[in-house]
mmCIF file of N, CA and C in Angstrom:
data_model
loop_
_atom_site.group_PDB
_atom_site.id
_atom_site.type_symbol
_atom_site.label_atom_id
_atom_site.label_comp_id
_atom_site.label_asym_id
_atom_site.label_seq_id
_atom_site.Cartn_x
_atom_site.Cartn_y
_atom_site.Cartn_z
ATOM 1 N N UNK C 23 -149.416 -40.874 37.502
ATOM 2 C CA UNK C 23 -149.504 -41.723 36.324
ATOM 3 C C UNK C 23 -148.572 -41.173 35.243
ATOM 4 N N UNK C 24 -147.856 -42.092 34.640
ATOM 5 C CA UNK C 24 -146.997 -41.734 33.522
ATOM 6 C C UNK C 24 -147.397 -42.566 32.311
ATOM 7 N N UNK C 25 -147.014 -42.096 31.137
ATOM 8 C CA UNK C 25 -147.269 -42.838 29.907
ATOM 9 C C UNK C 25 -145.927 -43.154 29.260
ATOM 10 N N UNK C 26 -145.689 -44.438 28.991
ATOM 11 C CA UNK C 26 -144.447 -44.900 28.392
ATOM 12 C C UNK C 26 -144.775 -45.469 27.015
ATOM 13 N N UNK C 27 -143.936 -45.171 26.027
ATOM 14 C CA UNK C 27 -144.144 -45.614 24.654
ATOM 15 C C UNK C 27 -143.122 -46.703 24.339
ATOM 16 N N UNK C 28 -143.601 -47.810 23.742
ATOM 17 C CA UNK C 28 -142.744 -48.922 23.364
ATOM 18 C C UNK C 28 -142.809 -49.117 21.867
ATOM 19 N N UNK C 29 -141.644 -49.263 21.249
ATOM 20 C CA UNK C 29 -141.540 -49.537 19.819
ATOM 21 C C UNK C 29 -140.967 -50.928 19.646
ATOM 22 N N UNK C 30 -141.589 -51.738 18.797
ATOM 23 C CA UNK C 30 -141.005 -53.043 18.499
ATOM 24 C C UNK C 30 -140.336 -52.998 17.135
ATOM 25 N N UNK C 31 -139.653 -54.055 16.776
ATOM 26 C CA UNK C 31 -138.896 -54.085 15.522
ATOM 27 C C UNK C 31 -139.803 -54.166 14.293
ATOM 28 N N UNK C 32 -141.095 -54.408 14.486
ATOM 29 C CA UNK C 32 -142.042 -54.505 13.383
ATOM 30 C C UNK C 32 -142.733 -53.182 13.081
ATOM 31 N N UNK C 33 -142.421 -52.126 13.838
ATOM 32 C CA UNK C 33 -143.010 -50.823 13.605
ATOM 33 C C UNK C 33 -144.259 -50.544 14.413
ATOM 34 N N UNK C 34 -144.601 -51.405 15.351
ATOM 35 C CA UNK C 34 -145.786 -51.218 16.179
ATOM 36 C C UNK C 34 -145.431 -50.385 17.401
ATOM 37 N N UNK C 35 -146.280 -49.413 17.725
ATOM 38 C CA UNK C 35 -146.092 -48.591 18.910
ATOM 39 C C UNK C 35 -147.158 -48.944 19.934
ATOM 40 N N UNK C 36 -146.748 -49.110 21.184
ATOM 41 C CA UNK C 36 -147.666 -49.411 22.275
ATOM 42 C C UNK C 36 -147.496 -48.334 23.336
ATOM 43 N N UNK C 37 -148.604 -47.716 23.748
ATOM 44 C CA UNK C 37 -148.579 -46.717 24.820
ATOM 45 C C UNK C 37 -149.241 -47.322 26.054
ATOM 46 N N UNK C 38 -148.535 -47.238 27.194
ATOM 47 C CA UNK C 38 -149.014 -47.837 28.436
ATOM 48 C C UNK C 38 -148.982 -46.791 29.537
ATOM 49 N N UNK C 39 -150.059 -46.696 30.295
ATOM 50 C CA UNK C 39 -150.104 -45.819 31.458
ATOM 51 C C UNK C 39 -149.841 -46.648 32.705
ATOM 52 N N UNK C 40 -148.947 -46.156 33.581
ATOM 53 C CA UNK C 40 -148.567 -46.903 34.774
ATOM 54 C C UNK C 40 -148.113 -45.940 35.861
ATOM 55 N N UNK C 41 -147.882 -46.488 37.059
ATOM 56 C CA UNK C 41 -147.383 -45.713 38.190
ATOM 57 C C UNK C 41 -145.883 -45.918 38.321
ATOM 58 N N UNK C 42 -145.160 -44.844 38.592
ATOM 59 C CA UNK C 42 -143.713 -44.936 38.700
ATOM 60 C C UNK C 42 -143.281 -45.672 39.956
ATOM 61 N N UNK C 43 -143.890 -45.367 41.083
ATOM 62 C CA UNK C 43 -143.431 -45.913 42.358
ATOM 63 C C UNK C 43 -143.910 -47.332 42.609
ATOM 64 N N UNK C 44 -145.107 -47.670 42.174
ATOM 65 C CA UNK C 44 -145.721 -48.944 42.532
ATOM 66 C C UNK C 44 -145.448 -50.065 41.533
ATOM 67 N N UNK C 45 -145.391 -49.769 40.266
ATOM 68 C CA UNK C 45 -145.324 -50.805 39.237
ATOM 69 C C UNK C 45 -143.894 -51.305 39.028
ATOM 70 N N UNK C 46 -143.797 -52.600 38.747
ATOM 71 C CA UNK C 46 -142.514 -53.202 38.398
ATOM 72 C C UNK C 46 -142.476 -53.437 36.889
ATOM 73 N N UNK C 47 -141.341 -53.852 36.400
ATOM 74 C CA UNK C 47 -141.198 -54.159 34.975
ATOM 75 C C UNK C 47 -142.105 -55.339 34.609
ATOM 76 N N UNK C 48 -142.252 -56.299 35.516
ATOM 77 C CA UNK C 48 -143.146 -57.434 35.284
ATOM 78 C C UNK C 48 -144.592 -56.988 35.135
ATOM 79 N N UNK C 49 -145.021 -56.027 35.965
ATOM 80 C CA UNK C 49 -146.376 -55.475 35.834
ATOM 81 C C UNK C 49 -146.543 -54.765 34.497
ATOM 82 N N UNK C 50 -145.515 -54.067 34.103
ATOM 83 C CA UNK C 50 -145.549 -53.345 32.833
ATOM 84 C C UNK C 50 -145.656 -54.303 31.656
ATOM 85 N N UNK C 51 -144.944 -55.423 31.725
ATOM 86 C CA UNK C 51 -145.029 -56.437 30.678
ATOM 87 C C UNK C 51 -146.437 -57.009 30.573
ATOM 88 N N UNK C 52 -147.111 -57.162 31.706
ATOM 89 C CA UNK C 52 -148.489 -57.671 31.694
ATOM 90 C C UNK C 52 -149.441 -56.671 31.064
ATOM 91 N N UNK C 53 -149.214 -55.376 31.292
ATOM 92 C CA UNK C 53 -150.040 -54.348 30.654
ATOM 93 C C UNK C 53 -149.810 -54.328 29.142
ATOM 94 N N UNK C 54 -148.573 -54.487 28.725
ATOM 95 C CA UNK C 54 -148.257 -54.535 27.297
ATOM 96 C C UNK C 54 -148.869 -55.780 26.664
ATOM 97 N N UNK C 55 -148.799 -56.908 27.372
ATOM 98 C CA UNK C 55 -149.362 -58.159 26.867
ATOM 99 C C UNK C 55 -150.869 -58.047 26.675
ATOM 100 N N UNK C 56 -151.538 -57.303 27.547
ATOM 101 C CA UNK C 56 -152.977 -57.125 27.414
ATOM 102 C C UNK C 56 -153.324 -56.345 26.145
ATOM 103 N N UNK C 57 -152.449 -55.438 25.728
ATOM 104 C CA UNK C 57 -152.718 -54.638 24.531
ATOM 105 C C UNK C 57 -152.276 -55.330 23.241
ATOM 106 N N UNK C 58 -151.195 -56.114 23.312
ATOM 107 C CA UNK C 58 -150.652 -56.706 22.091
ATOM 108 C C UNK C 58 -151.136 -58.125 21.832
ATOM 109 N N UNK C 59 -151.525 -58.853 22.878
ATOM 110 C CA UNK C 59 -151.953 -60.232 22.707
ATOM 111 C C UNK C 59 -150.816 -61.231 22.798
ATOM 112 N N UNK C 60 -149.606 -60.772 23.069
ATOM 113 C CA UNK C 60 -148.433 -61.641 23.237
ATOM 114 C C UNK C 60 -148.327 -62.002 24.718
ATOM 115 N N UNK C 61 -147.953 -63.233 25.037
ATOM 116 C CA UNK C 61 -147.808 -63.633 26.433
ATOM 117 C C UNK C 61 -146.689 -62.813 27.083
ATOM 118 N N UNK C 62 -146.881 -62.389 28.333
ATOM 119 C CA UNK C 62 -145.946 -61.464 28.974
ATOM 120 C C UNK C 62 -144.569 -62.086 29.201
ATOM 121 N N UNK C 63 -144.457 -63.412 29.272
ATOM 122 C CA UNK C 63 -143.146 -64.051 29.427
ATOM 123 C C UNK C 63 -142.316 -63.969 28.153
ATOM 124 N N UNK C 64 -142.945 -63.722 27.028
ATOM 125 C CA UNK C 64 -142.260 -63.641 25.745
ATOM 126 C C UNK C 64 -141.794 -62.227 25.410
ATOM 127 N N UNK C 65 -142.096 -61.248 26.275
ATOM 128 C CA UNK C 65 -141.752 -59.849 26.025
ATOM 129 C C UNK C 65 -140.447 -59.513 26.750
ATOM 130 N N UNK C 66 -139.568 -58.802 26.052
ATOM 131 C CA UNK C 66 -138.314 -58.339 26.631
ATOM 132 C C UNK C 66 -138.205 -56.833 26.391
ATOM 133 N N UNK C 67 -137.963 -56.066 27.451
ATOM 134 C CA UNK C 67 -137.859 -54.618 27.348
ATOM 135 C C UNK C 67 -136.401 -54.210 27.457
ATOM 136 N N UNK C 68 -135.970 -53.323 26.556
ATOM 137 C CA UNK C 68 -134.572 -52.890 26.518
ATOM 138 C C UNK C 68 -134.500 -51.386 26.329
ATOM 139 N N UNK C 69 -133.360 -50.844 26.729
ATOM 140 C CA UNK C 69 -133.002 -49.461 26.435
ATOM 141 C C UNK C 69 -131.487 -49.424 26.265
ATOM 142 N N UNK C 70 -131.019 -49.184 25.053
ATOM 143 C CA UNK C 70 -129.584 -49.100 24.752
ATOM 144 C C UNK C 70 -128.838 -50.342 25.229
ATOM 145 N N UNK C 71 -129.275 -51.502 24.826
ATOM 146 C CA UNK C 71 -128.655 -52.793 25.120
ATOM 147 C C UNK C 71 -128.750 -53.216 26.588
ATOM 148 N N UNK C 72 -129.483 -52.490 27.422
ATOM 149 C CA UNK C 72 -129.691 -52.878 28.812
ATOM 150 C C UNK C 72 -131.056 -53.554 28.917
ATOM 151 N N UNK C 73 -131.078 -54.804 29.343
ATOM 152 C CA UNK C 73 -132.317 -55.556 29.487
ATOM 153 C C UNK C 73 -132.882 -55.299 30.878
ATOM 154 N N UNK C 74 -134.152 -54.907 30.939
ATOM 155 C CA UNK C 74 -134.798 -54.626 32.220
ATOM 156 C C UNK C 74 -135.238 -55.922 32.889
ATOM 157 N N UNK C 75 -134.980 -56.045 34.192
ATOM 158 C CA UNK C 75 -135.346 -57.219 34.981
ATOM 159 C C UNK C 75 -136.771 -57.067 35.516
ATOM 160 N N UNK C 76 -137.509 -58.188 35.616
ATOM 161 C CA UNK C 76 -138.929 -58.161 35.975
ATOM 162 C C UNK C 76 -139.195 -57.672 37.399
ATOM 163 N N UNK C 77 -138.308 -57.946 38.329
ATOM 164 C CA UNK C 77 -138.582 -57.628 39.730
ATOM 165 C C UNK C 77 -138.247 -56.187 40.116
ATOM 166 N N UNK C 78 -137.588 -55.445 39.250
ATOM 167 C CA UNK C 78 -137.195 -54.067 39.544
ATOM 168 C C UNK C 78 -138.357 -53.115 39.236
ATOM 169 N N UNK C 79 -138.426 -52.026 39.981
ATOM 170 C CA UNK C 79 -139.502 -51.056 39.764
ATOM 171 C C UNK C 79 -139.097 -50.053 38.677
ATOM 172 N N UNK C 80 -140.071 -49.326 38.188
ATOM 173 C CA UNK C 80 -139.805 -48.305 37.182
ATOM 174 C C UNK C 80 -138.946 -47.186 37.751
ATOM 175 N N UNK C 81 -139.120 -46.910 39.035
ATOM 176 C CA UNK C 81 -138.343 -45.877 39.723
ATOM 177 C C UNK C 81 -136.859 -46.241 39.736
ATOM 178 N N UNK C 82 -136.548 -47.534 39.913
ATOM 179 C CA UNK C 82 -135.153 -47.981 39.940
ATOM 180 C C UNK C 82 -134.449 -47.743 38.614
ATOM 181 N N UNK C 83 -135.165 -47.888 37.513
ATOM 182 C CA UNK C 83 -134.598 -47.662 36.183
ATOM 183 C C UNK C 83 -134.773 -46.222 35.701
ATOM 184 N N UNK C 84 -135.343 -45.361 36.535
ATOM 185 C CA UNK C 84 -135.573 -43.947 36.220
ATOM 186 C C UNK C 84 -136.381 -43.769 34.940
ATOM 187 N N UNK C 85 -137.446 -44.562 34.821
ATOM 188 C CA UNK C 85 -138.359 -44.444 33.689
ATOM 189 C C UNK C 85 -139.350 -43.331 34.002
ATOM 190 N N UNK C 86 -139.444 -42.345 33.127
ATOM 191 C CA UNK C 86 -140.287 -41.182 33.365
ATOM 192 C C UNK C 86 -141.327 -41.028 32.263
ATOM 193 N N UNK C 87 -142.164 -40.023 32.398
ATOM 194 C CA UNK C 87 -143.273 -39.800 31.484
ATOM 195 C C UNK C 87 -142.772 -39.488 30.073
ATOM 196 N N UNK C 88 -143.349 -40.165 29.089
ATOM 197 C CA UNK C 88 -143.022 -39.934 27.695
ATOM 198 C C UNK C 88 -141.769 -40.648 27.211
ATOM 199 N N UNK C 89 -141.196 -41.487 28.016
ATOM 200 C CA UNK C 89 -139.956 -42.183 27.645
ATOM 201 C C UNK C 89 -140.240 -43.245 26.595
ATOM 202 N N UNK C 90 -139.328 -43.409 25.640
ATOM 203 C CA UNK C 90 -139.423 -44.420 24.589
ATOM 204 C C UNK C 90 -138.504 -45.578 24.934
ATOM 205 N N UNK C 91 -139.038 -46.796 24.909
ATOM 206 C CA UNK C 91 -138.259 -47.992 25.169
ATOM 207 C C UNK C 91 -138.412 -48.955 24.006
ATOM 208 N N UNK C 92 -137.532 -49.937 23.949
ATOM 209 C CA UNK C 92 -137.554 -50.927 22.871
ATOM 210 C C UNK C 92 -138.241 -52.202 23.360
ATOM 211 N N UNK C 93 -139.087 -52.761 22.520
ATOM 212 C CA UNK C 93 -139.858 -53.957 22.845
ATOM 213 C C UNK C 93 -139.423 -55.083 21.911
ATOM 214 N N UNK C 94 -138.977 -56.190 22.488
ATOM 215 C CA UNK C 94 -138.544 -57.353 21.712
ATOM 216 C C UNK C 94 -139.345 -58.573 22.136
ATOM 217 N N UNK C 95 -139.490 -59.503 21.218
ATOM 218 C CA UNK C 95 -140.181 -60.757 21.489
ATOM 219 C C UNK C 95 -139.158 -61.879 21.532
ATOM 220 N N UNK C 96 -139.243 -62.733 22.540
ATOM 221 C CA UNK C 96 -138.299 -63.837 22.670
ATOM 222 C C UNK C 96 -138.768 -65.036 21.925
#
């Protein structure tokens, strides 16, 4: 289990616990949606102008424990 921190442009921080090998970005968006109340299709995750695709796993993007990512709303 790893914990990933997401910051949005409004100053809100969201901490999500997930599995590196099993979870995809789409699964991660659903976990974030459960905490924030925003529909998961409206969430966009970025890191340095790279938009993460829903079907890719966390392992593919080398997301590790304690990593900070950017959270945007579409």
